[in-house]
Coordinates of C-alpha atoms in Angstrom, one line a residue:
Chain A
X77 CA 34.8 19.9 -37.6
X78 CA 36.4 19.9 -41.0
X79 CA 34.2 21.4 -43.7
X80 CA 33.5 19.1 -46.7
X81 CA 31.1 21.4 -48.5
X82 CA 32.0 25.0 -49.5
X83 CA 30.4 27.9 -47.6
X84 CA 27.9 29.9 -49.6
X85 CA 26.4 33.3 -49.2
X86 CA 22.7 34.4 -49.2
X87 CA 21.3 37.9 -48.9
X88 CA 18.2 38.8 -46.8
X89 CA 16.4 39.2 -50.1
X90 CA 17.3 35.6 -51.1
X91 CA 15.6 34.1 -48.1
X92 CA 11.9 34.1 -49.2
X93 CA 12.9 32.8 -52.7
X94 CA 15.0 30.1 -51.0
X95 CA 12.1 29.1 -48.7
X96 CA 9.8 28.9 -51.8
X97 CA 12.4 26.6 -53.4
X98 CA 12.4 24.4 -50.2
X99 CA 8.6 24.3 -50.2
X100 CA 8.7 22.6 -53.6
X101 CA 10.7 19.8 -52.1
X102 CA 8.8 19.3 -48.8
X103 CA 6.7 21.1 -46.2
X104 CA 8.7 23.8 -44.4
X105 CA 8.2 24.4 -40.7
X106 CA 9.7 27.6 -39.4
X107 CA 9.4 30.4 -36.7
X108 CA 6.7 33.0 -37.2
X109 CA 5.9 36.1 -35.2
X110 CA 3.0 35.4 -32.9
X111 CA 1.6 38.3 -30.9
X112 CA 3.7 41.3 -29.9
X113 CA 6.9 39.7 -28.9
X114 CA 6.4 36.0 -29.1
X115 CA 7.4 33.4 -31.7
X116 CA 6.2 30.0 -32.6
X117 CA 7.1 27.2 -35.1
X118 CA 4.4 26.7 -37.8
X119 CA 4.0 25.4 -41.3
X120 CA 5.1 28.1 -43.8
X121 CA 2.5 29.3 -46.2
X122 CA 3.9 32.7 -47.0
X123 CA 7.8 32.6 -47.0
X124 CA 7.9 36.4 -46.2
X125 CA 6.3 35.7 -42.8
X126 CA 9.2 33.5 -41.6
X127 CA 11.3 35.2 -38.9
X128 CA 14.9 33.9 -38.7
X129 CA 16.1 36.5 -36.2
X130 CA 14.2 35.5 -33.0
X131 CA 15.2 34.9 -29.4
X132 CA 13.1 31.8 -28.6
X133 CA 9.8 30.2 -29.5
X134 CA 7.3 29.5 -26.8
X135 CA 7.2 25.8 -27.6
X136 CA 10.1 24.0 -29.2
X137 CA 9.8 21.7 -32.2
X138 CA 9.1 18.9 -29.8
X139 CA 5.4 19.4 -30.4
X140 CA 5.8 17.9 -33.9
X141 CA 7.3 14.6 -32.6
X142 CA 5.4 14.5 -29.3
X143 CA 2.1 16.3 -29.7
X144 CA 0.7 17.9 -26.5
X145 CA -2.4 15.7 -27.1
X146 CA -2.6 12.6 -29.2
X147 CA -4.8 9.6 -29.7
X148 CA -3.0 6.3 -28.9
X149 CA -5.9 4.1 -30.2
X150 CA -9.6 4.1 -30.7
X151 CA -12.0 1.7 -29.0
X152 CA -15.5 0.5 -28.7
X153 CA -16.5 0.8 -25.1
X154 CA -17.5 -2.9 -25.0
X155 CA -13.9 -3.8 -25.6
X156 CA -14.6 -5.8 -28.7
X157 CA -12.8 -3.4 -31.1
X158 CA -9.6 -1.5 -30.8
X159 CA -7.8 0.3 -33.6
X160 CA -4.3 1.9 -33.4
X161 CA -4.2 5.4 -34.6
X162 CA -2.4 5.9 -37.9
X163 CA 0.8 7.9 -37.3
X164 CA 2.5 9.4 -40.3
X165 CA 6.2 10.4 -40.7
X166 CA 6.6 14.2 -40.3
X167 CA 8.5 14.5 -43.6
X168 CA 9.3 18.2 -43.2
X169 CA 12.1 20.6 -43.3
X170 CA 12.6 22.4 -40.0
X171 CA 14.0 25.8 -40.9
X172 CA 15.5 28.3 -38.4
X173 CA 16.1 25.9 -35.5
X174 CA 18.4 27.0 -32.7
X175 CA 21.2 24.6 -31.7
X176 CA 19.7 23.8 -28.2
X177 CA 16.3 22.8 -29.7
X178 CA 18.0 20.2 -32.0
X179 CA 20.0 19.0 -29.0
X180 CA 16.7 18.6 -27.2
X181 CA 15.3 16.4 -30.1
X182 CA 18.3 14.1 -29.8
X183 CA 17.5 13.7 -26.1
X184 CA 13.9 12.9 -26.8
X185 CA 15.2 10.3 -29.3
X186 CA 17.1 8.7 -26.5
X187 CA 14.0 8.6 -24.2
X188 CA 11.8 7.1 -26.9
X189 CA 14.3 4.8 -28.5
X190 CA 16.0 3.3 -25.4
X191 CA 14.2 0.4 -23.6
X192 CA 10.9 -0.2 -25.2
X193 CA 11.1 1.8 -28.5
X194 CA 7.8 3.7 -29.1
X195 CA 6.4 3.5 -32.6
X196 CA 4.3 6.7 -32.3
X197 CA 7.3 8.9 -31.6
X198 CA 9.7 7.1 -34.0
X199 CA 7.3 7.0 -36.9
X200 CA 6.6 10.7 -36.6
X201 CA 10.3 11.4 -36.3
X202 CA 11.0 9.9 -39.8
X203 CA 11.9 12.3 -42.6
X204 CA 12.8 15.3 -40.6
X205 CA 15.5 17.6 -42.0
X206 CA 17.0 20.4 -39.9
X207 CA 18.2 23.8 -41.0
X208 CA 19.8 25.6 -38.1
X209 CA 20.3 29.3 -37.6
X210 CA 22.7 31.2 -35.2
X211 CA 21.2 33.5 -32.6
X212 CA 22.2 36.2 -30.3
X213 CA 21.9 35.0 -26.7
X214 CA 19.6 37.1 -24.5
X215 CA 19.4 37.3 -20.7
X216 CA 18.1 33.7 -20.4
X217 CA 20.1 31.6 -22.8
X218 CA 22.9 29.6 -21.1
X219 CA 23.5 26.7 -23.5
X220 CA 27.3 26.8 -23.3
X221 CA 27.1 26.2 -19.6
X222 CA 25.5 22.8 -20.0
X223 CA 26.1 21.5 -23.5
X224 CA 29.4 20.2 -24.8
X225 CA 28.7 22.2 -28.0
X226 CA 26.4 24.9 -26.9
X227 CA 27.6 27.8 -28.9
X228 CA 24.9 29.7 -30.8
X229 CA 26.7 29.0 -34.1
X230 CA 27.3 25.3 -33.4
X231 CA 26.1 23.5 -36.5
X232 CA 26.7 19.8 -35.5
X233 CA 23.7 17.6 -36.2
X234 CA 22.0 19.9 -38.7
X235 CA 21.7 19.3 -42.5
X236 CA 22.2 23.0 -43.3
X237 CA 23.1 25.9 -41.0
X238 CA 22.6 29.7 -41.5
X239 CA 25.2 31.9 -39.8
X240 CA 23.9 35.4 -39.6
X241 CA 26.3 38.1 -40.8
X242 CA 25.8 41.8 -41.4
X243 CA 24.2 41.8 -44.9
X244 CA 22.8 38.3 -45.0
X245 CA 23.6 34.7 -44.1
X246 CA 26.5 32.3 -44.7
X247 CA 25.1 28.9 -45.5
X248 CA 27.0 25.9 -44.2
X249 CA 26.2 22.6 -45.8
X250 CA 26.7 19.7 -43.4
X251 CA 25.1 16.6 -44.9
X252 CA 24.3 15.1 -48.2
X253 CA 20.6 15.6 -47.5
X254 CA 21.4 19.2 -46.9
X255 CA 23.3 19.4 -50.2
X256 CA 20.3 17.9 -52.0
X257 CA 18.1 20.6 -50.6
X258 CA 20.3 23.2 -52.4
X259 CA 20.1 21.5 -55.8
X260 CA 18.5 24.0 -58.2
X261 CA 19.2 27.0 -56.0
X262 CA 22.8 28.1 -56.8
X263 CA 24.5 30.5 -54.4
X264 CA 27.9 32.2 -54.6
X265 CA 30.7 30.6 -52.7
X266 CA 31.9 32.6 -49.7
X267 CA 35.6 32.9 -49.2
X268 CA 36.2 33.4 -45.6
X269 CA 35.6 32.1 -42.1
X270 CA 32.4 31.5 -40.2
X271 CA 31.9 34.5 -37.9
X272 CA 32.9 34.4 -34.3
X273 CA 30.2 33.2 -31.9
X274 CA 28.1 35.6 -29.8
X275 CA 28.8 35.4 -26.1
X276 CA 26.3 34.4 -23.4
X277 CA 24.9 36.7 -20.7
X278 CA 23.7 34.0 -18.3
X279 CA 26.2 31.4 -17.0
X280 CA 26.3 28.5 -14.6
X281 CA 29.4 29.2 -12.5
X282 CA 31.8 26.4 -13.4
X283 CA 29.7 24.9 -16.2
X284 CA 28.4 21.4 -16.4
X285 CA 31.4 19.9 -14.7
X286 CA 30.5 21.9 -11.6
X287 CA 26.8 21.0 -12.0
X288 CA 27.6 17.3 -12.0
X289 CA 29.7 17.8 -8.9
X290 CA 27.1 19.8 -7.0
X291 CA 24.2 17.5 -7.8
X292 CA 26.0 14.7 -6.2
X293 CA 25.5 16.4 -2.8
X294 CA 22.7 19.0 -3.3
X295 CA 19.8 16.7 -2.1
X296 CA 19.4 18.3 1.4
X297 CA 20.3 21.9 0.3
X298 CA 18.1 24.6 1.8
X299 CA 18.1 26.2 -1.6
X300 CA 15.2 24.0 -2.8
X301 CA 12.9 25.3 0.0
X302 CA 13.9 29.0 -0.7
X303 CA 12.8 28.7 -4.3
X304 CA 9.8 26.6 -3.6
X305 CA 8.5 29.4 -1.5
X306 CA 8.3 31.6 -4.6
X307 CA 7.1 28.8 -7.0
X308 CA 3.3 28.7 -7.6
X309 CA 3.4 25.1 -8.8
X310 CA 1.8 25.9 -12.2
X311 CA 3.9 23.5 -14.3
X312 CA 4.8 26.1 -17.0
X313 CA 8.4 25.1 -16.7
X314 CA 7.5 21.5 -17.7
X315 CA 5.2 22.7 -20.5
X316 CA 7.8 24.9 -22.2
X317 CA 10.8 22.6 -21.6
X318 CA 12.1 21.0 -24.9
X319 CA 13.3 17.9 -23.1
X320 CA 10.3 17.3 -20.8
X321 CA 8.3 14.3 -22.2
X322 CA 6.2 13.0 -19.3
X323 CA 2.6 12.2 -20.2
X324 CA -0.7 11.2 -18.8
X325 CA -3.1 8.7 -20.4
X326 CA -6.9 9.2 -20.3
X327 CA -10.0 7.9 -22.1
X328 CA -12.3 10.2 -24.0
X329 CA -15.7 8.8 -24.9
X330 CA -17.7 9.9 -27.9
X331 CA -21.3 11.3 -27.4
X332 CA -22.8 8.0 -28.5
X333 CA -21.1 6.3 -25.5
X334 CA -20.2 3.4 -27.8
X335 CA -16.8 4.5 -29.1
X336 CA -13.9 6.6 -27.8
X337 CA -10.2 7.3 -27.8
X338 CA -7.4 6.6 -25.4
X339 CA -5.4 9.8 -25.5
X340 CA -2.2 11.0 -24.0
X341 CA -1.6 14.5 -22.9
X342 CA 1.5 16.2 -21.8
X343 CA 2.0 16.1 -18.0
X344 CA 4.4 17.8 -15.7
X345 CA 6.3 16.7 -12.6
X346 CA 5.8 20.1 -11.0
X347 CA 2.1 19.4 -10.7
X348 CA 1.1 18.1 -7.3
X349 CA -1.1 15.2 -8.7
X350 CA 1.8 13.9 -10.8
X351 CA 2.9 11.2 -8.3
X352 CA -0.6 10.5 -6.9
X353 CA -1.7 6.9 -6.6
X354 CA -5.1 5.3 -6.1
X355 CA -6.2 6.0 -2.6
X356 CA -4.7 9.5 -2.5
X357 CA -1.1 9.0 -1.5
X358 CA 1.1 11.7 -3.1
X359 CA 4.8 10.8 -3.1
X360 CA 6.1 14.3 -3.8
X361 CA 3.7 16.4 -1.9
X362 CA 6.0 19.4 -1.3
X363 CA 6.8 21.9 -4.0
X364 CA 10.5 21.8 -2.9
X365 CA 10.5 18.0 -3.5
X366 CA 8.9 18.4 -7.0
X367 CA 11.3 21.2 -7.9
X368 CA 14.3 19.1 -6.8
X369 CA 13.0 16.2 -8.8
X370 CA 12.6 18.3 -12.0
X371 CA 16.2 19.7 -11.7
X372 CA 17.6 16.2 -10.9
X373 CA 16.0 14.9 -14.0
X374 CA 17.6 17.7 -16.0
X375 CA 21.1 17.5 -14.4
X376 CA 21.7 14.1 -12.8
X377 CA 19.4 11.1 -13.3
X378 CA 19.8 10.6 -17.1
X379 CA 23.0 12.6 -17.2
X380 CA 24.9 10.1 -14.9
X381 CA 24.1 7.4 -17.5
X382 CA 24.7 9.4 -20.7
X383 CA 27.3 12.0 -19.6
X384 CA 25.1 14.7 -21.1
X385 CA 23.0 17.4 -19.5
X386 CA 19.3 16.9 -20.1
X387 CA 18.9 20.7 -19.7
X388 CA 19.9 22.3 -23.0
X389 CA 20.1 25.9 -21.7
X390 CA 17.3 27.4 -23.9
X391 CA 16.1 29.5 -20.9
X392 CA 12.4 28.9 -21.6
X393 CA 11.6 27.8 -18.0
X394 CA 13.1 31.0 -16.7
X395 CA 11.8 33.3 -19.3
X396 CA 8.2 32.1 -19.0
X397 CA 8.1 31.3 -15.2
X398 CA 5.0 32.9 -13.7
X399 CA 6.9 33.5 -10.4
X400 CA 10.1 34.9 -12.0
X401 CA 12.3 32.0 -11.0
X402 CA 15.4 31.4 -13.1
X403 CA 16.9 27.9 -13.4
X404 CA 20.4 29.4 -13.6
X405 CA 19.8 31.2 -10.3
X406 CA 18.7 28.0 -8.6
X407 CA 21.8 26.1 -9.9
X408 CA 24.2 28.9 -9.0
X409 CA 22.7 29.1 -5.5
X410 CA 23.1 25.4 -5.1
X411 CA 26.8 25.8 -6.2
X412 CA 27.4 28.7 -3.8
X413 CA 25.6 26.9 -1.0
X414 CA 27.7 23.8 -1.4
X415 CA 30.9 25.9 -1.6
X416 CA 29.9 27.5 1.8
X417 CA 29.4 24.0 3.2
X418 CA 32.8 22.7 2.3
X419 CA 34.3 26.0 3.3
X420 CA 35.6 26.9 -0.1
Chain B
X243 CA 25.2 14.7 -28.2
X244 CA 25.4 11.4 -29.9
X245 CA 22.7 10.9 -32.4
X246 CA 21.0 7.6 -32.0
X247 CA 18.0 8.1 -34.3
X248 CA 18.3 6.3 -37.6
X249 CA 15.1 4.4 -38.5
X250 CA 12.4 2.4 -36.9
X251 CA 13.9 -0.8 -35.4
X252 CA 12.5 -3.9 -37.0
X253 CA 11.5 -5.7 -33.8
X254 CA 9.5 -2.8 -32.5
X255 CA 6.1 -3.4 -31.0
X256 CA 3.4 -1.8 -33.2
X257 CA 1.7 0.0 -30.3
X258 CA 3.0 -0.3 -26.8
X259 CA -0.2 1.1 -25.4
X260 CA -2.7 -1.2 -27.0
X261 CA -4.1 -3.8 -24.6
X262 CA -5.0 -7.4 -25.4
X263 CA -8.4 -8.6 -24.4
X264 CA -8.6 -11.0 -21.5
X265 CA -11.8 -12.8 -20.4
X266 CA -12.8 -12.9 -16.8
X267 CA -13.3 -16.6 -16.0
X268 CA -14.1 -16.4 -12.2
X269 CA -14.7 -13.8 -9.6
X270 CA -15.1 -13.8 -5.8
X271 CA -15.8 -11.0 -3.3
X272 CA -13.1 -11.1 -0.6
X273 CA -14.3 -8.2 1.5
X274 CA -16.6 -5.2 1.0
X275 CA -13.8 -3.4 -0.8
X276 CA -11.8 -6.2 -2.5
X277 CA -12.8 -8.5 -5.3
X278 CA -10.8 -11.3 -6.8
X279 CA -10.7 -12.0 -10.5
X280 CA -9.3 -14.9 -12.6
X281 CA -8.4 -13.8 -16.2
X282 CA -7.8 -15.9 -19.2
X283 CA -5.7 -14.3 -22.0
X284 CA -6.3 -15.4 -25.6
X285 CA -4.2 -18.3 -26.8
X286 CA -2.6 -16.1 -29.5
X287 CA -1.2 -13.9 -26.8
X288 CA 1.9 -15.3 -25.0
X289 CA 1.5 -14.4 -21.4
X290 CA 3.7 -15.7 -18.6
X291 CA 4.9 -14.0 -15.5
X292 CA 7.0 -13.9 -12.4
X293 CA 5.6 -13.5 -8.8
X294 CA 5.6 -9.8 -8.0
X295 CA 4.9 -8.5 -11.5
X296 CA 1.9 -6.3 -12.4
X297 CA -0.4 -5.7 -15.4
X298 CA -2.1 -2.6 -16.7
X299 CA -5.8 -3.2 -16.6
X300 CA -8.2 -1.3 -18.9
X301 CA -11.9 -0.6 -19.3
X302 CA -12.4 1.3 -22.5
X303 CA -14.0 4.7 -21.8
X304 CA -13.0 4.6 -18.2
X305 CA -9.2 4.3 -18.1
X306 CA -6.3 2.1 -17.2
X307 CA -4.4 1.4 -13.9
X308 CA -1.6 -0.8 -12.7
X309 CA -2.8 -3.9 -10.8
X310 CA -0.6 -6.6 -9.1
X311 CA -0.8 -10.2 -10.2
X312 CA -1.8 -12.2 -7.1
X313 CA -1.4 -15.7 -8.5
X314 CA 1.6 -18.0 -9.1
X315 CA 2.3 -18.9 -12.8
X316 CA 0.8 -22.3 -13.6
X317 CA -0.9 -22.3 -17.0
X318 CA 0.3 -19.7 -19.5
X319 CA -2.3 -17.1 -20.1
X320 CA -4.2 -17.6 -16.8
X321 CA -3.7 -15.3 -13.9
X322 CA -5.5 -13.8 -10.9
X323 CA -5.7 -10.3 -9.5
X324 CA -7.4 -8.8 -6.5
X325 CA -8.7 -5.2 -6.8
X326 CA -9.6 -2.8 -4.1
X327 CA -12.4 -0.4 -5.0
X328 CA -10.8 3.0 -4.6
X329 CA -12.0 5.0 -7.6
X330 CA -14.0 5.3 -10.8
X331 CA -12.1 2.6 -12.7
X332 CA -11.9 0.0 -9.9
X333 CA -15.6 0.6 -9.1
X334 CA -16.5 -0.3 -12.7
X335 CA -14.1 -3.3 -12.7
X336 CA -15.9 -4.5 -9.5
X337 CA -19.2 -4.6 -11.5
X338 CA -17.7 -7.1 -14.0
X339 CA -18.3 -10.8 -13.8
X340 CA -17.4 -14.1 -15.5
X341 CA -17.5 -13.9 -19.2
X342 CA -16.8 -10.1 -19.4
X343 CA -13.9 -8.8 -21.4
X344 CA -11.1 -6.7 -19.8
X345 CA -8.1 -5.0 -21.4
X346 CA -4.7 -6.2 -20.2
X347 CA -1.2 -5.0 -21.0
X348 CA 1.9 -6.6 -19.5
X349 CA 3.1 -8.3 -17.4
X350 CA 5.4 -5.5 -16.4
X351 CA 8.1 -4.9 -13.8
X352 CA 10.8 -7.3 -12.5
X353 CA 9.0 -9.4 -9.9
X354 CA 10.9 -11.4 -7.2
X355 CA 14.1 -13.0 -8.2
X356 CA 13.5 -16.6 -7.1
X357 CA 17.2 -17.5 -7.3
X358 CA 17.7 -15.3 -4.2
X359 CA 15.0 -17.2 -2.3
X360 CA 15.6 -20.8 -3.2
X361 CA 17.3 -22.9 -0.5
X362 CA 16.7 -20.2 2.0
X363 CA 14.2 -19.7 4.8
X364 CA 11.6 -17.1 3.5
X365 CA 10.1 -14.5 5.8
X366 CA 7.1 -12.8 4.3
X367 CA 5.8 -9.6 5.9
X368 CA 2.5 -8.3 4.4
X369 CA 0.6 -5.3 5.6
X370 CA -3.0 -4.8 4.4
X371 CA -3.4 -5.0 0.7
X372 CA 0.3 -5.8 0.4
X373 CA -0.8 -9.5 0.8
X374 CA -2.2 -9.2 -2.8
X375 CA 1.1 -9.0 -4.7
X376 CA 3.1 -11.2 -2.2
X377 CA 0.5 -14.0 -2.4
X378 CA 2.0 -14.6 -5.9
X379 CA 5.3 -15.4 -4.2
X380 CA 3.7 -17.4 -1.4
X381 CA 1.9 -19.6 -4.0
X382 CA 5.1 -19.9 -6.1
X383 CA 6.9 -21.2 -3.0
X384 CA 4.0 -23.6 -2.1
X385 CA 4.0 -25.0 -5.6
X386 CA 7.7 -25.9 -5.3
X387 CA 7.9 -26.3 -1.5
X388 CA 11.0 -28.5 -1.4
X389 CA 13.1 -25.9 -3.0
X390 CA 12.8 -23.5 0.0
X391 CA 13.5 -23.7 3.7
X392 CA 11.0 -22.4 6.3
X393 CA 8.1 -20.3 5.1
X394 CA 7.2 -17.7 7.7
X395 CA 4.3 -15.5 6.9
X396 CA 3.4 -12.4 9.0
X397 CA 0.2 -10.6 8.0
X398 CA -1.4 -7.6 9.6
X399 CA -4.5 -5.6 8.8
X400 CA -6.4 -2.7 10.2
X401 CA -9.5 -4.8 11.2
X402 CA -10.7 -8.4 10.9
X403 CA -13.1 -7.2 8.2
X404 CA -10.1 -6.3 6.1
X405 CA -8.5 -9.8 6.1
X406 CA -8.1 -11.1 2.5
X407 CA -8.3 -14.7 1.3
X408 CA -9.9 -15.8 4.6
X409 CA -10.3 -19.5 3.6
X410 CA -6.6 -19.5 2.6
X411 CA -5.5 -17.9 5.8
X412 CA -7.3 -20.8 7.6
X413 CA -5.4 -23.3 5.6
X414 CA -2.1 -21.5 6.2
X415 CA -2.7 -21.7 10.0
X416 CA -2.7 -25.5 9.9
X417 CA -0.4 -26.0 6.9
X418 CA 2.7 -28.0 8.1
X419 CA 4.9 -26.2 5.7
X420 CA 3.9 -22.7 6.8
X421 CA 4.5 -20.7 10.0
X422 CA 1.7 -18.2 9.9
X423 CA 0.8 -15.4 12.2
X424 CA -1.6 -12.5 11.8
X425 CA -2.5 -9.5 13.8
X426 CA -5.3 -6.9 13.7
X427 CA -4.8 -3.3 14.8
X428 CA -8.4 -2.4 15.5
X429 CA -10.1 -5.6 16.7
X430 CA -13.8 -6.2 16.7
X431 CA -15.3 -7.9 19.7
X432 CA -15.3 -11.3 18.0
X433 CA -11.5 -11.2 17.3
X434 CA -9.6 -13.6 19.5
X435 CA -6.2 -13.4 17.8
X436 CA -3.2 -11.1 18.2
X437 CA -3.8 -7.3 18.4
X438 CA -1.4 -4.7 17.2
X439 CA 0.4 -3.4 14.2
X440 CA 2.4 -5.7 12.0
X441 CA 5.7 -5.1 13.9
X442 CA 4.1 -6.7 17.0
X443 CA 4.7 -10.1 15.3
X444 CA 8.4 -9.7 14.6
X445 CA 10.2 -9.9 18.0
X446 CA 8.9 -13.4 18.8
X447 CA 9.9 -14.9 15.5
X448 CA 13.1 -16.9 15.7
X449 CA 15.2 -16.5 12.5
X450 CA 18.3 -18.2 11.2
X451 CA 19.8 -14.8 10.4
X452 CA 22.4 -16.2 7.9
X453 CA 19.9 -18.2 6.0
X454 CA 16.7 -16.1 5.9
X455 CA 15.5 -13.8 3.1
X456 CA 12.7 -11.4 3.8
X457 CA 10.1 -10.0 1.4
X458 CA 8.1 -7.0 2.6
X459 CA 5.0 -5.5 0.9
X460 CA 2.6 -3.0 2.5
X461 CA 1.4 0.5 2.6
X462 CA 4.1 3.2 2.5
X463 CA 3.9 4.0 6.2
X464 CA 4.7 0.4 7.1
X465 CA 8.2 -0.1 5.5
X466 CA 10.2 2.1 7.9
X467 CA 8.9 0.3 11.0
X468 CA 9.2 -3.2 9.6
X469 CA 12.7 -2.5 8.4
X470 CA 13.8 -1.1 11.7
X471 CA 12.3 -4.2 13.4
X472 CA 14.0 -6.7 11.1
X473 CA 17.4 -4.9 11.2
X474 CA 17.2 -4.7 15.0
X475 CA 16.6 -8.5 15.0
X476 CA 19.9 -8.8 13.1
X477 CA 18.8 -9.5 9.6
X478 CA 21.2 -7.9 7.1
X479 CA 20.3 -5.4 4.4
X480 CA 21.4 -8.0 1.8
X481 CA 18.6 -10.4 2.8
X482 CA 15.7 -7.9 2.4
X483 CA 13.5 -7.3 -0.6
X484 CA 10.6 -4.8 -0.8
X485 CA 7.9 -4.2 -3.4
X486 CA 6.8 -0.6 -3.9
X487 CA 3.7 1.0 -5.1
X488 CA 3.9 4.0 -7.4
X489 CA 1.8 5.5 -10.3
X490 CA 2.9 3.1 -13.1
X491 CA 0.9 4.8 -15.8
X492 CA 2.4 3.4 -18.9
X493 CA 4.3 0.4 -17.7
X494 CA 7.0 0.7 -20.3
X495 CA 9.3 3.3 -18.9
X496 CA 8.1 6.3 -20.9
X497 CA 5.5 8.4 -19.0
X498 CA 7.7 9.3 -16.0
X499 CA 5.0 9.0 -13.3
X500 CA 6.5 6.1 -11.3
X501 CA 10.0 7.6 -11.1
X502 CA 11.8 7.4 -7.7
X503 CA 15.1 9.3 -8.0
X504 CA 16.8 7.8 -11.1
X505 CA 14.8 4.6 -10.9
X506 CA 11.6 3.8 -12.9
X507 CA 9.5 1.5 -10.7
X508 CA 7.9 -0.1 -13.8
X509 CA 11.3 -1.1 -15.2
X510 CA 13.6 -1.5 -12.2
X511 CA 10.9 -2.5 -9.7
X512 CA 8.4 -2.9 -8.2
X513 CA 10.6 -5.3 -6.3
X514 CA 13.8 -3.7 -4.9
X515 CA 16.7 -5.2 -3.1
X516 CA 17.1 -3.2 0.1
X517 CA 20.7 -2.2 -0.5
X518 CA 19.7 -0.7 -3.8
X519 CA 16.6 0.9 -2.4
X520 CA 18.7 2.7 0.3
X521 CA 20.3 4.7 -2.5
X522 CA 17.0 6.1 -3.5
X523 CA 16.3 8.9 -1.1
X524 CA 12.7 9.3 -2.2
X525 CA 11.7 5.6 -1.9
X526 CA 10.8 5.3 1.8
X527 CA 9.8 8.7 3.0

């Protein structure tokens, strides 16, 4: 993409000052260290605590647009009064977002905007600005295998983007909103090119084109059962996935038994009860069938309509899998299995 | 990835998940497990429906579940449902009576496409509680009887105690416009009718194969056998429609629970044309 704003340069020392500047404009949400080797997005109070050089956060920024638990409305149990919960726009600057997590937000937009547009999601989504940061792929990232622009330094869709270089960051300005964020924080222009992208360690053999091909005939593959044997069915993969959005709806009654809330909570298709209907019938009773459904949702069902992978290659489901299953391994095995079948 | 997010669309519903309050106007116990309800929606709420659609029914503090509409659309805002007591929510709904309020969202789903049935002989195959949703189609046809050819209804239940809408079944048996047959799988001593599963009834029915459209609703286990029976008889895929049960939790295509392969039952179903359904490997397991 042709650059319309000049590249500027920021030192490591500039970063906390710059975050303080951004905080004067809007709340800033950024990655923080959480535990020994874990990161999570949170509202910035001390700019010095922000970590821009991280591998991945446990949860993506999805949690701000689709909270793990939220009240849909409040009620009186006699049904005479119902009140929709007030939802406010997020109005925040998301700083230090990796390319795949913004791609995931665009996919959630699709899910909640197409068909019946949902006011809760769309209201919350208002006023979000995104500042990306490049990253060094670890053993689990594989975004360029599935995304059209999956490189760690791909800045499309962001308002501002930080490219890490040896002694600081190059700041790429991509939108007018991004340019406005930099007013009052002058930086020296950088005369040079954006650094070359870092290469990935994990790959799907043949990329998304091959994935599309294989998922058109992977339904009866023995690969599902071979991975289902290892899977413990805990649903962690659903929980950490930035594009999983399925939810359950339940009522919570207050202690007076007169009022309560209808709430929604995040749900996961890997859990056995997910497809259960009244009377006890479970339509995907086998783990292999649930695993197949999850992967078909990422690689085929929505993808055949949109032409885009609904897996963004963040590697979370692999990195956090309690049984040590890697989604890249599953897909590659499906590919090799289908190659064997057609004698290639 | 194309960015489609801009701002909130103007015509967006304020809260997709907020029910309207209907009033129960009549109730009737059909069996030990099934109770029939007539619901009147408020005049301010535009409520009209097609046969085969469903609503989301709420009791606040207990929960919400998808329930089939069992009536044919006559007066806007008025509809009927028959609910089997299978859990906490349905047990509490069974305790309600005339004058009580009940939360309703919908109607949802596609329902039967009447254009495909008009002018044709209609074969209805209902197993057990499958009679509940398909009764909406039966009544729709009876209300406009001249627009359809023969109306053949085949109905099977486990035992004679499970038979729904008994007084109506009696009327159907003598109705000149209905060819009605029923069977019971586990008969009690006082049962004098046909014994066997629903497919027992199919071989003896004579069909004008070119001009017959079939609608099938029943428990998951029934579909395979009924389909095999009808196809063996020579009915083509093109003339078969089925209505499926899944966990339609939100009704608006968001929560993911009712998904069968790429299809969301609450949006594309619950009524499926058999040639389309054949493409969904998970539909008839």
